[in-house]
Amino acid sequence: MGTTSTTQLAIDGGAPVLQRSDYRNWPVFTDDDRRLVNEVLDSGIVAGGTAPQVAALEKEWAEYIGTQQALTTCSGTAALHMALAAVGVGPGDEVIVPAFTFLASASCALHQNAIPIFVDIDPRTYCMDPAKIEAAITERTKALIPVHIQGCPADLDPMLAIAKKYNLAVIEDACQAHGATYKGKKVGGLGDIGCFSLNNFKNLSGGEGGLFNTNSEFYLNKGILIRCFGDEVDEVSHRRVYNASILGYMYRNQELPAAHARAQLLHLDENNAVRIANANYLTQELAKIPGIIPPYCPEDCTHVYFMYNVRFDPKAAGVDCETRRFRIAIEKALYKEGVLVGQWQTMPVPQQDLFQSMLGYGGTRHPWAINEAKGVTYNYDTAQFPVAVGLCDSYTVVHGVHAPNGRELMDRILEAFHKVFANLDVVIAHADDEIYPGADGKLYGAG
Ligand SMILES: *Cc1c(COP(=O)(O)O)cnc(C)c1O
């Protein structure tokens, strides 16, 4: 290959900087996974709300987060729904949620016949902006759901103060932030209930599953009931009595996912340290390239980089191009260089069809109709969330910061960024090429 092949962009016919084989997949399996999964097979016990792996995971996870109790669930979505049910959110109640998150942070409210009210995000952390919460509170507001987005802790102190002032429950959606800390304390242990996901993509994998953390005996007991049909268990015989005392669901986890999660928990801190080292290195180097805005970590916080988010600013890059088009062009050029990049959420959650149509249960106007009948109006116009809209125009996710990837891969990724940013005219000329950036499922253990 001549010298031109290394400088000519791959999108323009040159050789790519890196290959898919330069990336190693997540999650990282060790002998601990094999040992604990074998324990399950040897035990002959595969399920049960108080089965040995499930019970051990609950104890170990409560200790890790620093809460008195934890429950395992079949998903993070289930944990969130359980949490809203446990704090008593019901029909017509309103629940405050950030505009930039995953759908489940908001659909858990709908599943309790409650109505999500979205609040715009902070322009640096991308978490819910505490300064915008009070304006969204009404006499119907029952709960706040701060989301520690992409591994970055939300600014909880002002949120906890607002919650206290208005008597709201705080349910932390920590599904993307296992091990992240806010002022020295683990997130997911600071609100009334903290919820985590154990899906294969997340910093702590169980394959699938979720966790529900609380210091409240009351919420714990409610959670136990809700997790298993609302069914009471006889205190003396410990047998289910098949008499549901409240409305519940079927949100139990099982032994194999719990065993896998316990093995992963043994390595969570070291795997988070790899993400942090990779992210900090990318941030230090990418900050030198005009037009790239690396992620921000607030002081007194630990960001655990579930996702490594970068934004692009065409003006700062010295290019006359609309932001969204610039981001798409950069994504395509990087992807052709072999960099696994691509957006996660492509729009703020309230922009999704479900909220724009407000058609819920059975394709009807429920649950919104509960309050509309009383003259309340709802509006998910995205003009209310300019920061989230701006983020969705300008950001992409750089995949591969997870262990066991390290400095070598980060250097190749940086080389590709430099190559692309040194040839922005060519990049923009290819903005309409039919290229579909993103990561394959295998990178995160998904089939
Ligand atoms: C993953 C995720 C969830 C849902 O977790 P599942 O285990 O996939 O149900 C909820 N909220 C956020 C922010 C998430 O990233």
Coordinates of C-alpha atoms and ligand atoms in Angstrom, one line a residue:
M1 CA 0.0 0.0 0.0
G2 CA 1.3 3.5 -0.8
T3 CA 1.1 6.4 1.5
T4 CA -2.1 7.6 0.0
S5 CA -4.0 4.5 1.2
T6 CA -3.4 5.5 4.8
T7 CA -4.5 9.1 4.4
Q8 CA -7.3 8.5 1.9
L9 CA -10.5 8.1 3.9
A10 CA -12.0 4.6 3.8
I11 CA -15.3 6.3 2.8
D12 CA -13.4 7.6 -0.3
G13 CA -11.9 4.2 -1.2
G14 CA -8.9 4.2 1.1
A15 CA -7.9 1.5 3.6
P16 CA -9.7 1.5 7.0
V17 CA -7.7 2.2 10.1
L18 CA -9.1 -0.8 12.1
Q19 CA -11.1 -4.0 11.8
R20 CA -13.9 -5.6 13.8
S21 CA -11.4 -8.2 15.0
D22 CA -9.6 -5.3 16.9
Y23 CA -12.6 -5.2 19.2
R24 CA -13.2 -7.7 22.0
N25 CA -16.7 -8.4 23.2
W26 CA -18.6 -7.8 26.4
P27 CA -19.4 -9.3 28.9
V28 CA -16.0 -10.8 29.9
F29 CA -16.5 -14.3 31.2
T30 CA -14.1 -15.8 33.8
D31 CA -13.8 -19.0 35.7
D32 CA -16.1 -17.4 38.3
D33 CA -18.9 -17.5 35.8
R34 CA -18.2 -21.2 35.1
R35 CA -17.9 -22.0 38.8
L36 CA -21.1 -20.3 39.9
V37 CA -23.1 -21.5 36.9
N38 CA -21.9 -25.0 37.7
E39 CA -23.0 -24.6 41.3
V40 CA -26.5 -24.0 39.9
L41 CA -26.4 -27.1 37.8
D42 CA -25.0 -29.2 40.6
S43 CA -27.7 -27.9 43.1
G44 CA -30.6 -29.0 41.0
I45 CA -32.3 -25.7 41.9
V46 CA -33.1 -23.4 38.9
A47 CA -35.7 -21.0 40.2
G48 CA -37.4 -19.6 43.3
G49 CA -37.7 -16.2 44.9
T50 CA -35.5 -17.3 47.9
A51 CA -33.3 -19.8 46.0
P52 CA -29.6 -19.8 46.9
Q53 CA -28.1 -17.8 44.0
V54 CA -30.9 -15.3 44.0
A55 CA -30.7 -14.8 47.8
A56 CA -26.8 -14.5 47.7
L57 CA -27.0 -12.0 44.9
E58 CA -29.5 -9.9 46.8
K59 CA -27.3 -9.9 49.9
E60 CA -24.1 -9.1 47.9
W61 CA -25.7 -6.4 45.8
A62 CA -27.3 -4.7 48.9
E63 CA -23.8 -4.7 50.4
Y64 CA -22.2 -3.4 47.3
I65 CA -24.6 -0.5 46.9
G66 CA -24.8 0.2 50.6
T67 CA -28.5 -0.3 51.1
Q68 CA -30.1 -2.5 53.7
Q69 CA -32.0 -4.6 51.2
A70 CA -32.0 -5.6 47.5
L71 CA -34.4 -7.8 45.5
T72 CA -33.6 -9.4 42.1
T73 CA -36.2 -9.1 39.3
C74 CA -36.5 -10.4 35.8
S75 CA -35.5 -7.0 34.3
G76 CA -34.6 -3.4 35.0
T77 CA -38.0 -2.5 33.5
A78 CA -39.7 -4.8 36.0
A79 CA -37.7 -3.3 38.9
L80 CA -38.9 0.2 37.9
H81 CA -42.5 -0.9 37.6
M82 CA -42.2 -2.6 41.0
A83 CA -40.8 0.5 42.5
L84 CA -43.6 2.7 41.3
A85 CA -46.1 0.2 42.5
A86 CA -44.3 0.0 45.9
V87 CA -44.3 3.7 46.5
G88 CA -48.0 3.8 45.7
V89 CA -48.1 5.5 42.3
G90 CA -51.5 5.0 40.8
P91 CA -54.1 6.1 38.2
G92 CA -53.8 9.7 37.2
D93 CA -50.6 10.4 39.2
E94 CA -47.8 12.1 37.5
V95 CA -44.2 11.0 37.5
I96 CA -41.3 13.2 36.5
V97 CA -38.7 11.7 34.1
P98 CA -35.9 13.2 32.0
A99 CA -36.5 13.7 28.3
F100 CA -33.3 11.9 27.3
T101 CA -33.4 8.3 28.6
F102 CA -34.5 4.9 27.6
L103 CA -38.3 4.3 27.2
A104 CA -38.6 2.1 30.3
S105 CA -37.8 5.0 32.6
A106 CA -41.2 6.5 31.4
S107 CA -43.3 3.5 30.4
C108 CA -43.1 2.2 34.0
A109 CA -45.4 5.1 34.9
L110 CA -47.8 4.2 32.1
H111 CA -47.8 0.6 33.5
Q112 CA -49.2 2.0 36.8
N113 CA -51.8 4.1 34.9
A114 CA -49.7 7.1 35.7
I115 CA -48.6 9.9 33.4
P116 CA -44.9 10.6 32.6
I117 CA -44.0 14.3 32.6
F118 CA -40.7 15.0 30.9
V119 CA -38.1 17.5 32.0
D120 CA -35.2 18.7 29.9
I121 CA -31.6 17.6 30.6
D122 CA -28.5 19.3 31.8
P123 CA -26.3 20.3 28.8
R124 CA -23.2 18.8 30.3
T125 CA -24.2 15.6 32.2
Y126 CA -27.3 14.8 29.9
C127 CA -29.1 13.9 33.1
M128 CA -32.4 15.6 34.2
D129 CA -31.8 19.3 34.9
P130 CA -32.7 19.9 38.6
A131 CA -33.4 23.6 37.8
K132 CA -36.3 22.6 35.6
I133 CA -38.0 20.1 37.9
E134 CA -40.2 22.5 40.0
A135 CA -41.9 24.0 37.0
A136 CA -43.1 20.4 36.1
I137 CA -44.6 19.7 39.5
T138 CA -48.4 19.7 40.0
E139 CA -50.7 18.6 42.8
R140 CA -50.8 15.2 40.9
T141 CA -47.0 14.6 41.0
K142 CA -46.1 11.6 43.1
A143 CA -42.5 10.6 42.1
L144 CA -39.3 11.7 40.5
I145 CA -37.2 9.3 38.4
P146 CA -33.7 10.6 38.0
V147 CA -31.7 8.6 35.5
H148 CA -27.9 8.2 35.8
I149 CA -27.6 8.4 32.0
Q150 CA -24.8 6.5 30.2
G151 CA -23.1 5.9 33.6
C152 CA -23.0 9.6 34.7
P153 CA -24.6 10.3 38.1
A154 CA -27.5 12.7 38.1
D155 CA -27.3 15.7 40.4
L156 CA -29.2 14.1 43.2
D157 CA -28.9 16.6 46.1
P158 CA -31.2 19.3 44.7
M159 CA -33.6 16.6 43.5
L160 CA -33.8 15.0 46.9
A161 CA -34.5 18.5 48.4
I162 CA -37.3 19.1 45.9
A163 CA -38.7 15.7 46.6
K164 CA -38.7 16.4 50.3
K165 CA -40.4 19.8 49.8
Y166 CA -43.2 18.4 47.7
N167 CA -43.4 15.0 49.4
L168 CA -42.4 13.0 46.3
A169 CA -40.8 9.5 46.1
V170 CA -37.4 9.3 44.4
I171 CA -36.8 6.3 42.3
E172 CA -33.3 6.2 40.9
D173 CA -33.1 4.6 37.4
A174 CA -29.5 3.3 37.8
C175 CA -29.9 0.8 35.0
Q176 CA -26.8 2.3 33.3
A177 CA -24.7 3.1 36.4
H178 CA -23.7 0.1 38.4
G179 CA -20.9 1.3 40.7
A180 CA -21.1 5.0 39.7
T181 CA -20.8 7.4 42.7
Y182 CA -22.3 10.7 43.7
K183 CA -20.3 12.6 46.4
G184 CA -18.7 9.4 47.5
K185 CA -21.8 7.3 47.6
K186 CA -23.0 4.6 45.2
V187 CA -25.9 5.7 43.0
G188 CA -29.0 3.5 43.3
G189 CA -28.8 3.7 47.1
L190 CA -29.6 7.4 47.6
G191 CA -33.3 7.6 46.7
D192 CA -36.3 5.7 48.2
I193 CA -35.7 2.9 45.7
G194 CA -32.8 2.3 43.2
C195 CA -33.3 0.2 40.1
F196 CA -30.7 -1.6 38.1
S197 CA -30.7 -3.7 34.9
L198 CA -28.7 -6.9 34.5
N199 CA -29.2 -7.2 30.7
N200 CA -26.1 -8.2 28.8
F201 CA -25.3 -4.7 27.6
K202 CA -25.0 -3.2 31.0
N203 CA -21.9 -2.8 33.2
L204 CA -23.2 -5.7 35.3
S205 CA -24.6 -8.6 33.2
G206 CA -26.8 -11.4 34.3
G207 CA -27.8 -12.1 30.7
E208 CA -31.1 -10.6 31.7
G209 CA -32.5 -9.5 35.0
G210 CA -32.8 -6.5 37.4
L211 CA -32.3 -5.3 40.9
F212 CA -34.3 -3.2 43.3
N213 CA -32.5 -1.6 46.2
T214 CA -34.0 0.1 49.3
N215 CA -33.4 1.0 52.9
S216 CA -37.1 0.8 53.6
E217 CA -38.5 -2.3 55.2
F218 CA -41.9 -1.2 53.9
Y219 CA -40.9 -0.9 50.3
L220 CA -39.0 -4.1 50.6
N221 CA -42.0 -6.0 51.7
K222 CA -44.2 -4.4 49.1
G223 CA -41.6 -5.2 46.5
I224 CA -41.6 -8.9 47.5
L225 CA -45.4 -9.0 47.2
I226 CA -45.5 -7.2 43.9
R227 CA -42.8 -9.4 42.5
C228 CA -44.8 -12.5 42.9
F229 CA -48.5 -11.9 42.0
G230 CA -49.2 -9.9 45.2
D231 CA -49.5 -13.4 46.8
E232 CA -49.1 -13.7 50.6
V233 CA -46.8 -16.2 52.1
D234 CA -47.8 -17.9 55.3
E235 CA -45.5 -16.7 58.1
V236 CA -45.3 -20.1 59.9
S237 CA -45.2 -22.6 57.0
H238 CA -43.4 -20.2 54.5
R239 CA -45.8 -21.6 51.9
R240 CA -47.7 -19.4 49.4
V241 CA -51.3 -19.2 50.4
Y242 CA -52.6 -18.3 46.9
N243 CA -54.5 -15.3 48.3
A244 CA -53.3 -12.2 46.6
S245 CA -53.6 -9.3 49.0
I246 CA -52.7 -6.6 46.4
L247 CA -52.3 -6.4 42.6
G248 CA -48.9 -7.8 41.7
Y249 CA -47.0 -9.1 38.7
M250 CA -44.6 -11.9 37.9
Y251 CA -41.2 -10.3 38.1
R252 CA -39.0 -13.0 39.7
N253 CA -35.4 -13.7 38.5
Q254 CA -33.9 -17.2 38.3
E255 CA -30.7 -19.0 39.4
L256 CA -28.6 -19.0 36.2
P257 CA -28.8 -15.3 35.7
A258 CA -28.2 -14.7 39.4
A259 CA -25.2 -16.9 39.3
H260 CA -23.8 -15.1 36.3
A261 CA -24.5 -11.8 37.9
R262 CA -22.7 -12.8 41.1
A263 CA -19.6 -13.8 39.1
Q264 CA -19.7 -10.5 37.2
L265 CA -20.1 -8.6 40.5
L266 CA -16.7 -10.0 41.6
H267 CA -15.2 -8.2 38.7
L268 CA -17.4 -5.1 38.5
D269 CA -15.0 -2.7 40.0
E270 CA -12.0 -3.8 37.9
N271 CA -14.1 -3.8 34.7
N272 CA -15.4 -0.3 35.6
A273 CA -11.8 0.8 36.1
V274 CA -11.0 -0.3 32.6
R275 CA -14.0 1.7 31.2
I276 CA -12.9 4.8 33.2
A277 CA -9.3 4.5 32.0
N278 CA -10.3 4.1 28.4
A279 CA -12.8 6.9 28.6
N280 CA -10.5 9.3 30.3
Y281 CA -7.8 8.6 27.7
L282 CA -10.3 9.2 24.8
T283 CA -11.5 12.3 26.5
Q284 CA -8.0 13.7 27.0
E285 CA -7.1 13.1 23.4
L286 CA -10.4 13.9 21.7
A287 CA -10.7 17.3 23.5
K288 CA -7.7 18.4 21.4
I289 CA -9.6 18.1 18.2
P290 CA -11.7 21.2 17.4
G291 CA -15.4 20.3 17.0
I292 CA -15.5 17.3 19.3
I293 CA -17.2 17.5 22.7
P294 CA -16.2 14.6 24.9
P295 CA -18.4 13.5 27.9
Y296 CA -18.3 15.4 31.2
C297 CA -18.0 14.0 34.6
P298 CA -19.1 16.3 37.5
E299 CA -16.7 16.9 40.4
D300 CA -17.2 14.5 43.3
C301 CA -18.7 11.9 41.0
T302 CA -17.5 8.7 39.4
H303 CA -18.9 8.2 35.8
V304 CA -18.8 4.5 34.8
Y305 CA -19.1 5.0 31.1
F306 CA -21.8 2.5 30.2
M307 CA -21.7 4.4 27.0
Y308 CA -19.0 6.8 25.8
N309 CA -20.8 9.7 24.3
V310 CA -19.2 12.4 22.0
R311 CA -20.9 15.4 20.4
F312 CA -19.9 17.2 17.3
D313 CA -19.9 20.9 16.8
P314 CA -19.4 21.9 13.1
K315 CA -18.8 25.5 13.8
A316 CA -15.9 24.7 16.2
A317 CA -14.6 22.3 13.6
G318 CA -14.6 25.2 11.1
V319 CA -17.2 23.7 8.8
D320 CA -20.3 25.3 7.4
C321 CA -22.7 22.4 7.8
E322 CA -25.9 21.8 9.8
T323 CA -25.2 20.0 13.1
R324 CA -27.3 16.9 12.4
R325 CA -25.9 16.4 8.9
F326 CA -22.3 16.9 10.3
R327 CA -22.8 14.3 13.0
I328 CA -24.2 11.8 10.4
A329 CA -21.4 12.4 8.0
I330 CA -18.8 11.9 10.8
E331 CA -20.5 8.7 12.0
K332 CA -20.4 7.3 8.4
A333 CA -16.8 8.2 7.9
L334 CA -15.7 6.8 11.2
Y335 CA -17.7 3.6 10.7
K336 CA -16.0 3.1 7.3
E337 CA -12.7 3.4 9.1
G338 CA -13.7 0.5 11.2
V339 CA -14.8 2.5 14.3
L340 CA -18.0 1.1 15.8
V341 CA -20.0 4.3 16.3
G342 CA -23.7 5.1 16.1
Q343 CA -26.5 6.6 18.1
W344 CA -28.4 5.0 20.9
Q345 CA -31.6 7.0 21.4
T346 CA -32.2 8.9 18.1
M347 CA -34.8 11.3 19.7
P348 CA -36.0 12.4 23.1
V349 CA -38.4 9.8 24.6
P350 CA -41.4 12.2 24.4
Q351 CA -40.9 12.5 20.7
Q352 CA -41.6 8.8 20.2
D353 CA -44.9 7.9 18.5
L354 CA -46.4 6.5 21.8
F355 CA -46.3 10.0 23.4
Q356 CA -47.0 12.0 20.3
S357 CA -50.2 9.9 19.7
M358 CA -51.0 9.5 23.5
L359 CA -52.6 6.1 22.6
G360 CA -52.0 3.7 25.4
Y361 CA -54.1 0.8 26.8
G362 CA -55.9 -1.0 24.0
G363 CA -55.0 1.8 21.6
T364 CA -57.2 4.2 23.7
R365 CA -56.3 7.5 25.3
H366 CA -55.7 5.8 28.6
P367 CA -54.0 6.6 31.0
W368 CA -54.0 10.3 29.9
A369 CA -57.8 10.4 29.6
I370 CA -58.0 9.9 33.4
N371 CA -56.9 13.5 33.9
E372 CA -58.1 14.9 30.6
A373 CA -61.6 14.1 31.8
K374 CA -60.9 16.6 34.6
G375 CA -59.8 19.3 32.2
V376 CA -56.0 18.7 32.5
T377 CA -54.2 18.9 29.2
Y378 CA -51.0 17.1 28.2
N379 CA -48.5 18.1 25.5
Y380 CA -45.3 16.4 24.5
D381 CA -44.2 19.1 22.1
T382 CA -40.4 18.6 21.8
A383 CA -39.9 22.4 21.8
Q384 CA -40.1 21.9 25.6
F385 CA -36.8 19.9 25.6
P386 CA -34.4 21.9 23.5
V387 CA -31.3 20.5 25.2
A388 CA -32.4 16.9 24.6
V389 CA -33.2 17.7 21.0
G390 CA -29.8 19.4 20.5
L391 CA -28.1 16.4 22.0
C392 CA -29.9 13.9 19.8
D393 CA -28.8 16.0 16.7
S394 CA -25.2 16.1 17.7
Y395 CA -24.1 13.0 19.6
T396 CA -22.9 9.5 18.8
V397 CA -21.7 6.6 20.9
V398 CA -18.2 5.4 20.5
H399 CA -18.4 1.6 21.3
G400 CA -15.6 -0.5 22.7
V401 CA -14.6 1.3 25.9
H402 CA -15.6 -1.8 27.9
A403 CA -13.0 -4.4 29.2
P404 CA -11.1 -6.2 28.0
N405 CA -10.4 -3.5 25.4
G406 CA -7.6 -1.2 26.3
R407 CA -5.1 1.4 25.2
E408 CA -4.3 -0.4 21.9
L409 CA -7.9 -0.2 20.6
M410 CA -8.3 3.4 22.0
D411 CA -5.2 4.4 20.0
R412 CA -6.6 3.0 16.8
I413 CA -9.9 4.7 17.4
L414 CA -8.1 8.0 18.0
E415 CA -6.1 7.5 14.8
A416 CA -9.4 7.2 12.9
F417 CA -10.8 10.3 14.5
H418 CA -7.7 12.3 13.5
K419 CA -7.9 10.9 9.9
V420 CA -11.5 11.8 9.6
F421 CA -11.2 15.3 11.1
A422 CA -8.2 16.0 8.9
N423 CA -10.4 15.5 5.8
L424 CA -13.8 17.1 6.7
D425 CA -14.5 18.3 3.2
V426 CA -14.4 14.7 1.9
V427 CA -16.4 13.5 4.9
I428 CA -19.2 16.0 4.2
A429 CA -19.2 15.1 0.5
H430 CA -20.1 11.6 1.5
A431 CA -22.9 12.6 4.0
D432 CA -25.6 10.9 1.9
D433 CA -23.8 7.6 1.2
E434 CA -25.8 4.6 2.1
I435 CA -23.9 3.5 5.2
Y436 CA -25.5 2.4 8.4
P437 CA -23.3 2.9 11.4
G438 CA -23.7 1.0 14.7
A439 CA -22.4 -1.9 16.7
D440 CA -23.3 -5.5 16.1
G441 CA -25.1 -7.3 18.9
K442 CA -22.3 -9.8 19.4
L443 CA -20.1 -6.9 20.7
Y444 CA -22.5 -7.0 23.8
G445 CA -23.2 -10.7 23.9
A446 CA -26.5 -10.4 22.1
G447 CA -27.6 -12.8 19.4
Ligands
LIG1 C1 -31.6 -0.9 30.3 C2 -32.4 0.2 30.8 C3 -33.6 -0.1 31.5 C4 -34.4 -1.4 31.4 O1 -33.6 -2.5 31.8 P1 -34.0 -3.9 31.2 O2 -33.3 -4.9 32.1 O3 -33.6 -4.0 29.7 O4 -35.5 -4.0 31.3 C5 -34.3 1.0 32.1 N1 -33.7 2.2 32.1 C6 -32.6 2.5 31.5 C7 -32.0 3.9 31.6 C8 -31.9 1.5 30.8 O5 -30.7 1.7 30.2

